[in-house]
């Protein structure tokens, strides 16, 4: 069970350090849950420092470039993430795909480089509302999942785009159905993302093929992030 917070473009180093210090003991209170925070790149080192040496909380980047270095203004490479203290990264978040021109091919390149360099990867997939309404959910997921490398350090996050930051959540049945489909294509853990909150986390995480959560908005407050991690621990124990 993985519960990963995606801070998006929130929390600079100062706030990141304070948040990290507040959640450093969370893994001991949420047995069976791998707790992850995906921070802005400039905040990785501060988050790692706030967690201290013996916290089980992992710090990830939110994206990674496929080259190790070079003339790629604004990008960050896997060795740089590692040097800053990250142990993993997101790739293919729908905001990257929709707002910054990320394609299945660039997602593949980013995931491969991260894995080659020893990082863990959460690769995001998911259909838009129009694609779901057009009955294209499975075709879209098939295309997005097909390019992802099979690797023990890669997990997938199913994030229906219509549920991200909208307050709309997939029903537990819709999530379960999509997760089972994704797993039939790529046998790995599949996290659910899309308006996961303390009050719906328990039901979603209880689904047999929901192996964790990728949490945006509700990961920005210590209390709501903790509540979701504790719901994950309950699902593990059940
Ligand atoms: C996300 O950022 O991946 C996400 C799922 O956001 P939210 O939980 O705010 O919908």
Tab-separated table of C-alpha atoms and ligand atoms in Angstrom:
chain	number	residue	atom	x	y	z
A	1	UNK	CA	0.000	0.000	0.000
A	2	UNK	CA	1.488	3.309	-1.107
A	3	UNK	CA	0.076	6.718	-0.197
A	4	UNK	CA	1.845	9.431	-2.178
A	5	UNK	CA	1.188	13.138	-1.808
A	6	UNK	CA	1.629	15.242	-4.935
A	7	UNK	CA	2.276	18.781	-3.790
A	8	UNK	CA	2.216	20.167	-7.366
A	9	UNK	CA	3.511	23.784	-7.359
A	10	UNK	CA	2.970	24.302	-3.641
A	11	UNK	CA	5.441	24.478	-0.714
A	12	UNK	CA	8.866	26.008	-1.134
A	13	UNK	CA	11.791	24.752	0.995
A	14	UNK	CA	10.670	26.445	4.219
A	15	UNK	CA	7.157	24.954	4.216
A	16	UNK	CA	8.436	21.622	2.910
A	17	UNK	CA	10.847	21.258	5.827
A	18	UNK	CA	8.129	22.024	8.386
A	19	UNK	CA	5.631	19.618	6.778
A	20	UNK	CA	8.263	16.887	6.605
A	21	UNK	CA	9.162	17.326	10.271
A	22	UNK	CA	5.461	17.011	11.155
A	23	UNK	CA	5.003	13.708	9.287
A	24	UNK	CA	8.374	12.102	9.989
A	25	UNK	CA	6.875	9.505	12.364
A	26	UNK	CA	3.846	8.759	10.207
A	27	UNK	CA	5.127	5.408	8.846
A	28	UNK	CA	5.325	3.979	12.370
A	29	UNK	CA	1.672	4.959	12.940
A	30	UNK	CA	0.524	3.626	9.550
A	31	UNK	CA	1.949	0.105	9.353
A	32	UNK	CA	1.972	-1.417	5.899
A	33	UNK	CA	1.824	1.982	4.182
A	34	UNK	CA	4.723	3.332	2.151
A	35	UNK	CA	4.422	7.093	2.647
A	36	UNK	CA	5.714	9.317	-0.173
A	37	UNK	CA	5.752	13.071	-0.756
A	38	UNK	CA	6.353	14.379	-4.298
A	39	UNK	CA	7.694	17.858	-3.712
A	40	UNK	CA	8.707	20.667	-6.048
A	41	UNK	CA	12.333	20.076	-7.075
A	42	UNK	CA	13.633	23.048	-5.085
A	43	UNK	CA	12.067	21.620	-1.926
A	44	UNK	CA	13.414	18.057	-2.106
A	45	UNK	CA	16.508	18.642	0.029
A	46	UNK	CA	14.603	20.629	2.645
A	47	UNK	CA	11.960	17.875	2.883
A	48	UNK	CA	14.667	15.220	3.277
A	49	UNK	CA	16.296	17.293	6.021
A	50	UNK	CA	12.953	17.844	7.771
A	51	UNK	CA	12.319	14.095	7.808
A	52	UNK	CA	15.692	13.306	9.383
A	53	UNK	CA	17.714	10.150	9.015
A	54	UNK	CA	15.372	7.489	10.360
A	55	UNK	CA	11.997	8.424	8.871
A	56	UNK	CA	10.493	5.926	6.445
A	57	UNK	CA	8.832	8.711	4.429
A	58	UNK	CA	10.165	8.843	0.878
A	59	UNK	CA	10.702	12.051	-1.072
A	60	UNK	CA	10.093	11.995	-4.834
A	61	UNK	CA	10.379	14.543	-7.622
A	62	UNK	CA	7.402	15.395	-9.836
A	63	UNK	CA	9.126	14.860	-13.176
A	64	UNK	CA	12.499	13.891	-14.624
A	65	UNK	CA	14.287	14.385	-17.934
A	66	UNK	CA	15.611	11.416	-19.909
A	67	UNK	CA	19.094	12.833	-20.501
A	68	UNK	CA	21.577	12.880	-17.638
A	69	UNK	CA	22.672	16.434	-18.402
A	70	UNK	CA	22.685	18.842	-21.307
A	71	UNK	CA	21.122	21.917	-22.883
A	72	UNK	CA	17.556	21.383	-21.602
A	73	UNK	CA	16.602	24.598	-19.861
A	74	UNK	CA	14.130	24.082	-17.035
A	75	UNK	CA	14.537	20.309	-16.862
A	76	UNK	CA	15.995	18.133	-14.083
A	77	UNK	CA	17.801	14.823	-14.547
A	78	UNK	CA	17.645	11.623	-12.520
A	79	UNK	CA	21.170	12.050	-11.069
A	80	UNK	CA	20.177	15.551	-9.949
A	81	UNK	CA	17.058	14.227	-8.195
A	82	UNK	CA	19.176	11.584	-6.482
A	83	UNK	CA	21.787	14.133	-5.424
A	84	UNK	CA	19.050	16.336	-3.944
A	85	UNK	CA	17.874	13.359	-1.861
A	86	UNK	CA	14.895	12.046	-3.842
A	87	UNK	CA	14.476	8.307	-4.238
A	88	UNK	CA	11.773	8.379	-6.891
A	89	UNK	CA	9.706	10.505	-9.230
A	90	UNK	CA	6.317	10.923	-10.815
A	91	UNK	CA	6.130	10.768	-14.605
A	92	UNK	CA	3.243	11.492	-16.971
A	93	UNK	CA	0.994	13.401	-14.589
A	94	UNK	CA	-2.053	14.613	-16.497
A	95	UNK	CA	-1.103	18.236	-15.812
A	96	UNK	CA	2.206	17.548	-17.598
A	97	UNK	CA	0.364	15.862	-20.464
A	98	UNK	CA	-2.343	18.523	-20.808
A	99	UNK	CA	-0.469	21.741	-20.031
A	100	UNK	CA	3.105	20.967	-21.048
A	101	UNK	CA	2.819	18.748	-24.106
A	102	UNK	CA	3.936	15.501	-22.488
A	103	UNK	CA	3.298	12.515	-24.757
A	104	UNK	CA	3.291	8.755	-24.220
A	105	UNK	CA	6.734	8.704	-25.855
A	106	UNK	CA	8.262	11.329	-23.541
A	107	UNK	CA	6.669	9.594	-20.555
A	108	UNK	CA	8.350	6.356	-21.638
A	109	UNK	CA	11.744	8.068	-22.021
A	110	UNK	CA	11.448	9.731	-18.620
A	111	UNK	CA	10.407	6.504	-16.883
A	112	UNK	CA	13.227	4.525	-18.500
A	113	UNK	CA	15.901	7.010	-17.524
A	114	UNK	CA	14.636	7.247	-13.944
A	115	UNK	CA	14.637	3.460	-13.590
A	116	UNK	CA	18.081	3.107	-15.153
A	117	UNK	CA	19.447	5.590	-12.643
A	118	UNK	CA	17.925	3.716	-9.702
A	119	UNK	CA	14.879	5.858	-8.941
A	120	UNK	CA	11.412	4.530	-8.162
A	121	UNK	CA	8.694	5.653	-10.557
A	122	UNK	CA	4.984	6.402	-10.241
A	123	UNK	CA	3.705	6.592	-13.842
A	124	UNK	CA	0.331	8.319	-14.219
A	125	UNK	CA	-2.333	7.279	-16.727
A	126	UNK	CA	-5.982	8.207	-17.103
A	127	UNK	CA	-8.727	9.215	-19.483
A	128	UNK	CA	-10.393	12.621	-19.901
A	129	UNK	CA	-14.127	13.099	-19.414
A	130	UNK	CA	-14.659	13.322	-23.187
A	131	UNK	CA	-12.740	10.079	-23.717
A	132	UNK	CA	-14.802	8.295	-21.055
A	133	UNK	CA	-18.071	9.606	-22.508
A	134	UNK	CA	-16.992	8.452	-25.964
A	135	UNK	CA	-16.439	4.935	-24.600
A	136	UNK	CA	-12.689	5.206	-25.177
A	137	UNK	CA	-11.442	4.688	-21.605
A	138	UNK	CA	-9.932	1.264	-22.232
A	139	UNK	CA	-8.326	2.262	-25.541
A	140	UNK	CA	-6.743	5.336	-23.941
A	141	UNK	CA	-5.438	3.360	-20.966
A	142	UNK	CA	-4.105	0.670	-23.279
A	143	UNK	CA	-2.074	3.225	-25.238
A	144	UNK	CA	-0.709	4.945	-22.144
A	145	UNK	CA	0.179	1.720	-20.338
A	146	UNK	CA	1.705	-0.014	-23.389
A	147	UNK	CA	4.768	2.258	-23.404
A	148	UNK	CA	5.593	1.838	-19.709
A	149	UNK	CA	8.585	-0.349	-18.890
A	150	UNK	CA	7.972	-3.407	-16.753
A	151	UNK	CA	10.163	-2.976	-13.741
A	152	UNK	CA	9.959	-3.804	-10.043
A	153	UNK	CA	10.483	-0.125	-9.167
A	154	UNK	CA	7.638	1.137	-11.381
A	155	UNK	CA	4.056	1.445	-10.177
A	156	UNK	CA	1.132	3.000	-12.033
A	157	UNK	CA	-1.295	5.651	-10.813
A	158	UNK	CA	-4.725	5.515	-12.446
A	159	UNK	CA	-5.941	9.093	-12.371
A	160	UNK	CA	-9.111	9.807	-14.345
A	161	UNK	CA	-8.461	13.361	-15.537
A	162	UNK	CA	-12.060	14.396	-14.802
A	163	UNK	CA	-11.495	13.597	-11.119
A	164	UNK	CA	-8.234	15.505	-10.570
A	165	UNK	CA	-8.658	18.674	-8.542
A	166	UNK	CA	-12.370	18.757	-9.392
A	167	UNK	CA	-13.871	17.276	-6.240
A	168	UNK	CA	-15.394	14.547	-8.446
A	169	UNK	CA	-14.161	11.118	-7.402
A	170	UNK	CA	-14.540	7.906	-9.323
A	171	UNK	CA	-16.892	5.586	-7.480
A	172	UNK	CA	-15.161	2.672	-5.830
A	173	UNK	CA	-16.668	0.417	-8.540
A	174	UNK	CA	-15.382	2.601	-11.396
A	175	UNK	CA	-11.933	2.730	-9.831
A	176	UNK	CA	-11.873	-1.017	-9.204
A	177	UNK	CA	-12.914	-1.748	-12.802
A	178	UNK	CA	-10.212	0.530	-14.253
A	179	UNK	CA	-7.552	-0.825	-11.908
A	180	UNK	CA	-8.347	-4.419	-12.808
A	181	UNK	CA	-8.090	-3.454	-16.487
A	182	UNK	CA	-4.745	-1.670	-16.022
A	183	UNK	CA	-3.370	-4.661	-14.101
A	184	UNK	CA	-4.465	-6.999	-16.883
A	185	UNK	CA	-2.171	-4.949	-19.156
A	186	UNK	CA	0.734	-4.408	-16.791
A	187	UNK	CA	1.118	-6.468	-13.625
A	188	UNK	CA	2.164	-3.953	-11.003
A	189	UNK	CA	0.692	-2.027	-8.090
A	190	UNK	CA	-1.887	0.548	-9.212
A	191	UNK	CA	-2.630	3.630	-7.103
A	192	UNK	CA	-5.847	5.626	-7.471
A	193	UNK	CA	-5.712	9.391	-7.867
A	194	UNK	CA	-8.491	11.942	-8.250
A	195	UNK	CA	-9.908	13.941	-5.334
A	196	UNK	CA	-8.952	11.374	-2.689
A	197	UNK	CA	-9.944	12.853	0.669
A	198	UNK	CA	-10.074	11.521	4.239
A	199	UNK	CA	-13.793	10.743	3.871
A	200	UNK	CA	-13.535	8.629	0.690
A	201	UNK	CA	-10.068	7.093	1.115
A	202	UNK	CA	-11.264	4.117	3.177
A	203	UNK	CA	-13.792	2.947	0.560
A	204	UNK	CA	-11.421	3.429	-2.360
A	205	UNK	CA	-8.469	1.754	-0.666
A	206	UNK	CA	-10.624	-1.216	0.357
A	207	UNK	CA	-11.056	-2.230	-3.314
A	208	UNK	CA	-9.064	-5.352	-4.121
A	209	UNK	CA	-7.109	-3.824	-7.011
A	210	UNK	CA	-6.556	-0.384	-5.461
A	211	UNK	CA	-3.034	-0.608	-4.054
A	212	UNK	CA	-2.704	2.916	-2.797
A	213	UNK	CA	-3.489	6.548	-3.513
A	214	UNK	CA	-1.892	9.497	-5.274
A	215	UNK	CA	-3.244	12.523	-3.449
A	216	UNK	CA	-3.108	16.129	-4.630
A	217	UNK	CA	-5.078	18.750	-2.693
A	218	UNK	CA	-5.572	16.696	0.468
A	219	UNK	CA	-1.819	16.049	0.753
A	220	UNK	CA	-1.090	19.707	1.438
A	221	UNK	CA	-2.395	19.667	5.020
A	222	UNK	CA	-0.736	17.414	7.579
A	223	UNK	CA	-4.051	16.376	9.146
A	224	UNK	CA	-5.751	15.274	5.918
A	225	UNK	CA	-2.615	13.569	4.569
A	226	UNK	CA	-2.216	11.686	7.843
A	227	UNK	CA	-5.871	10.649	7.824
A	228	UNK	CA	-5.488	9.146	4.330
A	229	UNK	CA	-2.320	7.279	5.352
A	230	UNK	CA	-4.141	5.904	8.409
A	231	UNK	CA	-7.051	4.817	6.160
A	232	UNK	CA	-4.445	2.982	4.067
A	233	UNK	CA	-3.146	1.193	7.172
A	234	UNK	CA	-6.707	0.155	8.053
A	235	UNK	CA	-7.227	-1.246	4.560
A	236	UNK	CA	-3.990	-3.230	4.894
A	237	UNK	CA	-5.074	-4.606	8.265
A	238	UNK	CA	-8.615	-5.546	7.107
B	1	LIG	C1	-3.057	14.667	-8.345
B	1	LIG	O1	-2.487	15.739	-8.304
B	1	LIG	O2	-2.454	13.688	-8.811
B	1	LIG	C2	-4.430	14.567	-7.822
B	1	LIG	C3	-5.039	13.407	-7.876
B	1	LIG	O3	-4.989	15.706	-7.310
B	1	LIG	P1	-6.323	15.817	-6.394
B	1	LIG	O4	-6.193	14.800	-5.302
B	1	LIG	O5	-6.303	17.220	-5.884
B	1	LIG	O6	-7.490	15.528	-7.288
